[in-house]
Every structure is written in structure tokens, then in C-alpha cells.
GROMACS .gro file of C-alpha atoms in nm:
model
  200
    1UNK     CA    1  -1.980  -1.479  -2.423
    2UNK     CA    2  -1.642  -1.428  -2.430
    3UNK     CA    3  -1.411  -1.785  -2.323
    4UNK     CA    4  -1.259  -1.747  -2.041
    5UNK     CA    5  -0.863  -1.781  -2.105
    6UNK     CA    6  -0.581  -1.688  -1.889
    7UNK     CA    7  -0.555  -1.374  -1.958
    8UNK     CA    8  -0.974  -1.277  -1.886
    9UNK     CA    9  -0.909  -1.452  -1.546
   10UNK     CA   10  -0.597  -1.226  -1.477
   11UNK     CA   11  -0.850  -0.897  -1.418
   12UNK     CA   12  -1.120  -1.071  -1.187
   13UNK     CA   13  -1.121  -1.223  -0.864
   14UNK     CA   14  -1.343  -1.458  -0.690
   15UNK     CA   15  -1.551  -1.276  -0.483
   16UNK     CA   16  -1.692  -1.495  -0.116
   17UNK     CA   17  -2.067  -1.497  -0.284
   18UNK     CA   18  -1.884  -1.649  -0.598
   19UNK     CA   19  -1.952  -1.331  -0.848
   20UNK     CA   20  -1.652  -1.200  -1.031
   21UNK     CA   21  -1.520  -0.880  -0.935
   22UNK     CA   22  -1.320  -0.641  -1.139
   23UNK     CA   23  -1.062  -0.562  -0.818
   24UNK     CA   24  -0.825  -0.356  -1.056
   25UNK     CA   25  -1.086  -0.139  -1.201
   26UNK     CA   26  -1.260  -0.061  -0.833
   27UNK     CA   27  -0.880  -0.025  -0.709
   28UNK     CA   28  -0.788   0.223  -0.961
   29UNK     CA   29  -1.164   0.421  -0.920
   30UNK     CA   30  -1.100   0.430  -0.541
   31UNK     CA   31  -0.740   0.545  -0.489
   32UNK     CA   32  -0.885   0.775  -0.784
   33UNK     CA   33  -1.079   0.911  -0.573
   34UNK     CA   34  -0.810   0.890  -0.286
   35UNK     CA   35  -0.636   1.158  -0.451
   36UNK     CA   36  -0.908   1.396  -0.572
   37UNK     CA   37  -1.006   1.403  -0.201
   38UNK     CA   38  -0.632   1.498  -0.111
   39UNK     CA   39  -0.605   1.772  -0.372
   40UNK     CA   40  -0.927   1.963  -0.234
   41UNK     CA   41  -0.786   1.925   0.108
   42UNK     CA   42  -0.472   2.096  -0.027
   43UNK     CA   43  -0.644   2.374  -0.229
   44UNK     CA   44  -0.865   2.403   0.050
   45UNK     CA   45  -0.536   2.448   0.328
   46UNK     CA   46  -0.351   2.607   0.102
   47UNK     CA   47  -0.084   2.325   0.156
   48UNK     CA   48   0.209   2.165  -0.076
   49UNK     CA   49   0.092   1.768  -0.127
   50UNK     CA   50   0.467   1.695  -0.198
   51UNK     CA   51   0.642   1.843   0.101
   52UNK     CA   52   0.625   1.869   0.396
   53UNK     CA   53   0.699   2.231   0.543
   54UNK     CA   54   0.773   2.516   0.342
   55UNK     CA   55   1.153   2.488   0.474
   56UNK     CA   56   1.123   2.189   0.307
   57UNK     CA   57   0.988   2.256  -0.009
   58UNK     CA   58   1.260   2.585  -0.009
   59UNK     CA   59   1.520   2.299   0.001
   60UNK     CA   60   1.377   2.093  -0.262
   61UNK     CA   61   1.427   1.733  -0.345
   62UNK     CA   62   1.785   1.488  -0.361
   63UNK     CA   63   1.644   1.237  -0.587
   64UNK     CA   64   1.953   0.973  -0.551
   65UNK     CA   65   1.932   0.936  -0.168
   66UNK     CA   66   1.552   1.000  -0.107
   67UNK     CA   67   1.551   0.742  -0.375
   68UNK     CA   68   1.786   0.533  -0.212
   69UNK     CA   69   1.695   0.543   0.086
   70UNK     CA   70   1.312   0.457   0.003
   71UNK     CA   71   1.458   0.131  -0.181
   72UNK     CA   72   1.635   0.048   0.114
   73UNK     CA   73   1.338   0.062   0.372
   74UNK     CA   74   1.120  -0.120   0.079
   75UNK     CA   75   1.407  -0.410   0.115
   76UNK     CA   76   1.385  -0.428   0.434
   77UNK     CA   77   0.995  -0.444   0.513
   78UNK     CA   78   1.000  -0.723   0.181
   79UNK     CA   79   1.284  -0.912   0.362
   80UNK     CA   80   1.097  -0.926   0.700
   81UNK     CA   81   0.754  -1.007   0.530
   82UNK     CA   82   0.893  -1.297   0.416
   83UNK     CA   83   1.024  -1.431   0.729
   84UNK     CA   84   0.703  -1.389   0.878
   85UNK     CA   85   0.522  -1.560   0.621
   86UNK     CA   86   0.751  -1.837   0.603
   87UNK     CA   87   0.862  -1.903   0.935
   88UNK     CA   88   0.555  -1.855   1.169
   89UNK     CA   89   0.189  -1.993   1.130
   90UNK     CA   90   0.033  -1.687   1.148
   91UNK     CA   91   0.211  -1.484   0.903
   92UNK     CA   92   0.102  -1.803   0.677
   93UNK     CA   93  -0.212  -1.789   0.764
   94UNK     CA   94  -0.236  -1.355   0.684
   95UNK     CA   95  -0.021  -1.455   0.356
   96UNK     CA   96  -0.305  -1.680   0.224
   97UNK     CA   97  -0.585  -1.457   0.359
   98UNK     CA   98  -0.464  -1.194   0.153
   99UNK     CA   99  -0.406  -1.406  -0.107
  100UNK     CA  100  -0.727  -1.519  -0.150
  101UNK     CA  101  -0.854  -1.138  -0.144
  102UNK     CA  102  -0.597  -0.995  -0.410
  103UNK     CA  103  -0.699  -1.339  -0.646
  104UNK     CA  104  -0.531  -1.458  -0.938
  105UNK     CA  105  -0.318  -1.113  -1.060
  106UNK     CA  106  -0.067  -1.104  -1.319
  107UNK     CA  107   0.292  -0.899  -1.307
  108UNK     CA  108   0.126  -0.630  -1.455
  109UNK     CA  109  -0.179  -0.585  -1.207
  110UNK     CA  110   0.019  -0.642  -0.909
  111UNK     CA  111   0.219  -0.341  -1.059
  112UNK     CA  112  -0.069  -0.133  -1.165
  113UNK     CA  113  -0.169  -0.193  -0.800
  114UNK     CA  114   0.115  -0.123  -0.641
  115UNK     CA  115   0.180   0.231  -0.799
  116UNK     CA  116  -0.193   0.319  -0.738
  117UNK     CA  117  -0.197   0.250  -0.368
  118UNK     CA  118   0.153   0.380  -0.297
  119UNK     CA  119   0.097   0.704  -0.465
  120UNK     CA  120  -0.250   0.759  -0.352
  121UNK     CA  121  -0.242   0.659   0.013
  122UNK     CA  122   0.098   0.858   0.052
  123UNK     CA  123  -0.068   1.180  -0.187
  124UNK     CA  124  -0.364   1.138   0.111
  125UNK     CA  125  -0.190   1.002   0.429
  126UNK     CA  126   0.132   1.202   0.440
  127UNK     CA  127   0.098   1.469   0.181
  128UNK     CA  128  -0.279   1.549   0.357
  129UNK     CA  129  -0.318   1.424   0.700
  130UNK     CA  130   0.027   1.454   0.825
  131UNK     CA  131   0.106   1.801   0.803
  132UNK     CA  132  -0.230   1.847   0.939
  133UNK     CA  133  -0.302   1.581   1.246
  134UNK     CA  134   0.092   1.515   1.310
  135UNK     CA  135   0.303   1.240   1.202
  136UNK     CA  136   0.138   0.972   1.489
  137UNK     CA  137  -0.207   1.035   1.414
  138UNK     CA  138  -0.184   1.009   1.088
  139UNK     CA  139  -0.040   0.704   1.107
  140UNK     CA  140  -0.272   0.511   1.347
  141UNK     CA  141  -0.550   0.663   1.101
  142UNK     CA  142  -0.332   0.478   0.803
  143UNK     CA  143  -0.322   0.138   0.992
  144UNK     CA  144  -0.711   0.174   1.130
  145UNK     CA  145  -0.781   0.191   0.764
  146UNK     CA  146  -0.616  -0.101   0.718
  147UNK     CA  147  -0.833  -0.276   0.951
  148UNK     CA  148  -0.998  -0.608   0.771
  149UNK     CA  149  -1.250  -0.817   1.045
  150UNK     CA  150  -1.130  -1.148   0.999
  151UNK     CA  151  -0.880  -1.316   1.273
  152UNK     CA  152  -0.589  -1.427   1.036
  153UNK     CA  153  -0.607  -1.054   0.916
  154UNK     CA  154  -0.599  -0.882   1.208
  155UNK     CA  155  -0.180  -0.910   1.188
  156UNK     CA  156  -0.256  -0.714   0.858
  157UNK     CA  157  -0.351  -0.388   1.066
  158UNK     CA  158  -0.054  -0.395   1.276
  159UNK     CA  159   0.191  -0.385   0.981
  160UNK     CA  160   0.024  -0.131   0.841
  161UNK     CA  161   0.035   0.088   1.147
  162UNK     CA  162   0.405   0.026   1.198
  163UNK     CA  163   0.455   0.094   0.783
  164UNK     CA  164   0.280   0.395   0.832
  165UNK     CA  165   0.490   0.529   1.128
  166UNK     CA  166   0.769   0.461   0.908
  167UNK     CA  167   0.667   0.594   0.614
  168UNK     CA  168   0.572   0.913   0.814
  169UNK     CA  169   0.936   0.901   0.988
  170UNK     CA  170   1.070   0.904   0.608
  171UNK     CA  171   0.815   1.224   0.525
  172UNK     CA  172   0.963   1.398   0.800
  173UNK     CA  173   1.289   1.284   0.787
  174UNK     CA  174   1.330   1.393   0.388
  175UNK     CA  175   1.083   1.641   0.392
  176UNK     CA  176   0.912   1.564   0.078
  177UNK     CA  177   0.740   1.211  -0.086
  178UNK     CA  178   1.011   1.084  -0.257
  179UNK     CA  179   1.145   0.818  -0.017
  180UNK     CA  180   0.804   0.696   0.110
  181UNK     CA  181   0.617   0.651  -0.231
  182UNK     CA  182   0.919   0.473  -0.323
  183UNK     CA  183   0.930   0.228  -0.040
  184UNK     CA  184   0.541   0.188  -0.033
  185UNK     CA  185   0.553   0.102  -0.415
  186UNK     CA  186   0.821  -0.082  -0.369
  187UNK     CA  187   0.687  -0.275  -0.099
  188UNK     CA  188   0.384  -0.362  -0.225
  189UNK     CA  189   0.454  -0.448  -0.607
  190UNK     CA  190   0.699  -0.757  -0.448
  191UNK     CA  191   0.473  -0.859  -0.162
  192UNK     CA  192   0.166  -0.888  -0.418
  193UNK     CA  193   0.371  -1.038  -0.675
  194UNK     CA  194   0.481  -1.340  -0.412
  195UNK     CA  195   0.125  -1.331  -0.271
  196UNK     CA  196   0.025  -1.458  -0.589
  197UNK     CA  197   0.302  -1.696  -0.670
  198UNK     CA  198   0.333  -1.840  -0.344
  199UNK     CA  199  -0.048  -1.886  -0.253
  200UNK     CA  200  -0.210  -1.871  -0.571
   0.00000   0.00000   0.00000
């Protein structure tokens, strides 16, 4: 049996029942998945994951400001997470809710999470669904998804639906994934990193 240091804590997480759970590995297998699922939707519409139109993908990509401006809606949603979470009892109580579900995670993991869920949901969400259902009903689909059935939670689901109108509004706005893979990334690698460091 192997001992179980630091660093073999730093890839499981507690599970309610009290079994260990390997919540990298299933992360990585289902956003995985995520994007398998929107590649056969795009060979099957014949549709560009990465842009938006086919003006858009004619135009192409400015990788300074889509860049920029994807860092600059990351700040902000990082900036107002933290108010919430510090200055009002129930974006405490979501902040150690989802601590408690992400577990102990080191900078790497929170990383390795962060880049899978921000490519894969915006690969599926925008470069799929968008294009296809529209830019609102993709994003009430994106925060629905994000719908966890516990009460300090439930605050979860509306950030995620307003994140995913914005993240669609970037899509749109740009015309490619650029700026909204960026921000989502962005987003989530800091707000899992002070998760951690803050409730664990």
C-alpha cells in the first residue's frame, strides 16, 4: 500500500460516502468526451468548431485583442467572485460548498482543470450549440448544466448562466473562441486555486 503523502492526497478527493475519488482523472475522461461529442456534431453539420459564421472565419482571428479582451472579462468575473464570497453569507456559504466538492487540489490540478473545462465546455457550448440553438439558448442550456441540488449551490447555477451569456456575447462579438476560452480558463484556474486556499 502505497503511504499516503501530500502529494497522493493532491489527486483524490473525499467523496460524501467517504471513498476516494480520482476527480482529475473522471474530469479529464468527461470533458474528453465533451469534445468528441462536439466534433461529431461538427462533422455531422458540416460546421467550423472555432468560429462562428463563415464571415467570421473569412476574417480570421486578432490574437492580441481577442486575447485581451478575454483576460479582461476573466478579471472582472475573478474580481466580483471574490466580493461575493467575501462580503455576503451566501457567496461564503457556495465558496465552501464548492470547496468541499473540488477537495484538496494542488496548482497544477486546479490548472489541468481549468484548461479542460474551459476548452471543452466552450469546444461544446459555443463552438456546437450556439451556432445551432442561438446564443440565449445555448446559454440557459450551459447554466442548467450547471445545476447542483443542494441550497448553498443553487447561486452556483445562476453564475453560470450569466458566464455563459457572456461568454456567448464574446463568441459573437469576436466571432471565433479566442476571447471566451481565454476568459473561461482564466476564470476558473484563479477561482479554483482560491477555492482551495481559502476553504481548504
Amino acid at each position: 500500500m502505497k503511504p499516503e503523502t501530500e502529494e497522493n492526497l493532491a489527486v483524490q478527493a473525499t467523496a460524501p460516502g467517504g471513498n476516494d475519488v480520482p476527480i482529475v482523472k473522471l474530469a479529464l475522461c468527461f470533458y474528453g468526451a465533451l469534445l468528441v461529442v462536439a466534433l461529431a456534431w461538427s462533422i455531422w453539420s458540416g460546421r467550423s468548431l472555432f468560429y462562428a459564421s463563415q464571415a467570421a472565419a473569412e476574417a480570421g482571428v486578432a490574437p492580441l485583442s481577442n486575447t485581451a479582451l478575454g483576460l479582461a472579462v476573466a478579471a472582472a468575473a475573478i474580481w466580483l467572485s471574490r466580493q461575493v464570497t467575501e462580503r455576503t453569507r451566501w457567496g461564503d456559504a457556495l465558496g465552501r460548498g464548492l470547496a468541499e466538492l473540488l477537495g484538496k487540489r494542488s496548482v497544477r490540478e486546479c490548472v489541468v482543470l481549468a484548461l479542460a473545462s474551459g476548452v471543452a465546455e466552450e469546444v461544446f457550448f459555443r463552438g456546437a450549440l450556439q451556432p445551432a440553438l442561438g446564443w440565449l439558448l445555448a446559454s440557459l442550456i450551459f447554466g442548467l448544466v450547471h445545476f447542483a441540488p443542494k441550497r448553498e449551490l443553487l447561486p452556483w447555477t445562476g453564475f453560470a448562466l450569466v458566464a455563459g451569456l457572456v461568454l456567448g456575447a464574446l463568441f459573437e462579438s469576436t466571432g471565433n473562441l479566442v476571447a471566451p476560452i481565454v476568459a473561461h480558463v482564466g476564470i476558473n484556474a484563479v477561482n479554483l486555486r482560491r477555492l482551495v486556499v481559502r476553504y481548504g
